[in-house]
Coordinates of C-alpha atoms in Angstrom, one line a residue:
M110 CA 116.5 113.3 105.1
N111 CA 114.3 115.2 107.3
T112 CA 116.0 118.4 108.5
K113 CA 113.2 120.5 110.0
M114 CA 112.9 121.3 113.6
S115 CA 109.5 120.4 114.8
S116 CA 107.9 118.7 117.8
D117 CA 105.4 116.0 118.2
S118 CA 103.8 116.4 121.8
G119 CA 101.6 113.3 121.2
N120 CA 104.8 111.2 121.0
G121 CA 106.8 113.2 123.3
F122 CA 109.6 113.7 120.8
V123 CA 111.3 116.7 119.0
T124 CA 112.7 116.3 115.6
V125 CA 116.1 117.9 115.2
P126 CA 118.1 119.1 112.2
V127 CA 120.5 116.7 110.5
G128 CA 123.9 118.0 109.6
E129 CA 126.6 116.4 107.6
K130 CA 128.3 114.7 110.6
E131 CA 124.9 113.0 111.6
Y132 CA 124.4 112.0 108.1
R133 CA 127.8 110.4 107.6
W134 CA 127.3 108.6 111.2
L135 CA 123.9 107.3 110.0
E136 CA 125.1 106.0 106.7
K137 CA 128.0 104.1 108.4
G138 CA 125.8 102.9 111.2
L139 CA 123.2 101.5 108.8
R140 CA 125.7 99.7 106.7
G141 CA 126.7 97.7 109.8
L142 CA 123.3 96.7 111.0
G143 CA 121.3 93.5 110.1
F144 CA 119.5 93.5 106.8
F145 CA 120.8 97.0 106.0
A146 CA 124.3 95.6 105.8
R147 CA 123.4 93.6 102.6
L148 CA 122.3 96.7 100.8
D149 CA 124.6 98.3 98.3
L150 CA 125.4 102.0 98.6
R151 CA 122.7 103.0 96.0
A152 CA 120.0 101.1 97.8
L153 CA 121.0 102.4 101.2
S154 CA 121.1 105.9 99.7
G155 CA 117.5 105.5 98.8
I156 CA 116.5 104.9 102.4
L157 CA 118.4 107.9 104.0
P158 CA 116.2 110.7 102.7
Y159 CA 113.2 109.1 104.8
V160 CA 115.1 108.8 108.1
S161 CA 114.5 111.7 110.9
L162 CA 116.5 112.5 113.7
V163 CA 114.3 112.7 117.0
E164 CA 115.1 113.5 120.5
F165 CA 113.4 112.1 123.6
A166 CA 113.7 113.7 127.0
K167 CA 114.9 111.6 130.0
G168 CA 112.1 109.4 131.1
R169 CA 110.0 109.6 128.1
P170 CA 108.8 106.4 126.3
V171 CA 110.0 105.8 122.8
C172 CA 107.5 103.0 122.4
R173 CA 105.2 101.0 124.6
E174 CA 104.8 97.2 124.9
G175 CA 101.6 96.1 122.9
D176 CA 101.5 99.2 120.8
E177 CA 101.7 98.8 117.0
G178 CA 105.2 99.0 115.7
D179 CA 105.8 102.3 114.0
G180 CA 109.4 102.0 112.9
F181 CA 113.1 101.3 113.3
Y182 CA 115.3 103.3 115.7
L183 CA 119.1 103.6 115.7
I184 CA 120.6 105.3 118.8
Y185 CA 122.7 108.2 117.8
Q186 CA 123.3 109.7 121.3
G187 CA 122.1 108.8 124.8
A188 CA 120.6 105.6 126.2
V189 CA 117.4 103.6 126.5
E190 CA 116.1 101.0 128.7
V191 CA 114.1 98.0 127.5
R192 CA 111.5 96.6 129.8
K193 CA 108.7 93.9 129.7
A194 CA 105.8 93.8 131.8
G195 CA 106.0 91.3 134.7
W196 CA 109.9 91.4 134.6
D197 CA 111.7 92.8 137.6
K198 CA 114.8 93.8 135.7
P199 CA 115.4 95.6 132.4
V200 CA 115.6 93.3 129.5
A201 CA 118.5 95.5 128.1
T202 CA 120.1 98.9 128.1
L203 CA 121.0 100.1 124.7
G204 CA 123.4 103.0 123.7
P205 CA 124.9 104.7 120.6
G206 CA 125.1 102.4 117.6
E207 CA 122.5 99.9 118.9
F208 CA 119.0 99.6 117.5
F209 CA 115.6 98.3 118.1
G210 CA 112.2 98.0 116.3
E211 CA 113.5 96.5 113.0
M212 CA 111.0 93.8 112.9
A213 CA 108.2 96.7 112.7
L214 CA 109.5 97.5 109.3
L215 CA 108.4 94.3 107.8
F216 CA 105.9 92.3 110.2
K217 CA 102.8 93.7 111.7
Q218 CA 103.5 92.8 115.3
P219 CA 102.8 94.7 118.4
R220 CA 105.8 96.0 120.3
N221 CA 107.2 93.2 122.6
A222 CA 108.7 95.6 125.1
T223 CA 108.5 99.3 126.4
V224 CA 111.5 101.4 125.6
R225 CA 112.2 104.5 127.6
A226 CA 114.9 107.2 127.4
L227 CA 117.4 107.0 130.3
K228 CA 118.6 110.4 129.6
S229 CA 118.2 112.9 126.7
T230 CA 118.5 110.7 123.7
R231 CA 118.7 111.1 120.0
L232 CA 117.7 108.4 117.8
F233 CA 117.5 108.0 113.9
W234 CA 113.9 106.9 113.1
L235 CA 112.7 105.2 109.9
Q236 CA 108.9 105.0 110.1
T237 CA 107.3 101.8 108.7
R238 CA 105.2 103.6 106.3
D239 CA 108.2 105.4 104.7
F240 CA 110.2 102.2 104.6
K241 CA 107.4 100.5 102.6
K242 CA 107.5 103.3 100.0
V243 CA 111.2 102.6 99.5
L244 CA 110.5 98.9 99.1
G245 CA 107.8 99.6 96.6
K246 CA 110.2 101.5 94.5
N247 CA 113.0 98.9 94.8
P248 CA 111.7 95.3 94.5
S249 CA 115.2 93.7 94.7
V250 CA 116.0 95.6 97.9
A251 CA 112.5 94.4 99.2
R252 CA 113.4 90.7 98.4
T253 CA 116.9 90.9 100.1
I254 CA 115.4 92.7 103.2
R255 CA 112.5 90.3 103.5
K256 CA 114.8 87.3 103.3
V257 CA 117.2 88.6 106.1
A258 CA 114.2 89.6 108.2
E259 CA 112.7 86.2 107.9
E260 CA 115.9 84.5 108.8
R261 CA 116.1 86.7 112.0
R262 CA 112.3 86.2 112.9
K263 CA 112.9 82.4 112.7
A264 CA 116.0 82.7 114.8
L265 CA 114.1 84.8 117.4
A266 CA 111.2 82.1 117.4
R267 CA 113.7 79.4 118.5
H268 CA 114.7 81.4 121.8

């Protein structure tokens, strides 16, 4: 897991150190989410080293509608607002334990909404390029995840 302190002024976030408390929270959180829930502990452990903890200041966009999906986010602390262009009200407000961007891990689709930090917010971030490395090393994990993601994609298309 990325434990260095760094900043990325282009994206407006700071990467923060991850301690044992955060690591355990992440492991538990991923086991309860979507396609990650179907992975065994060994497979899940292969993903954790690629996850970073990033912090966005209040008002900063995490991602913008129309941009290429860069990865999956799991909210650790704080809150984000999800907005779509042309909508008067937010699509959703998400808090700790909630996630977004999972489809970016497998499908090359532009972001379908803008997500902005409502207050200082820390998110676990798994970049698409790193996730693809994990899948390349674990074909059985790749098959499981693709199957679950395809089911979710079809379900979303029906709405």
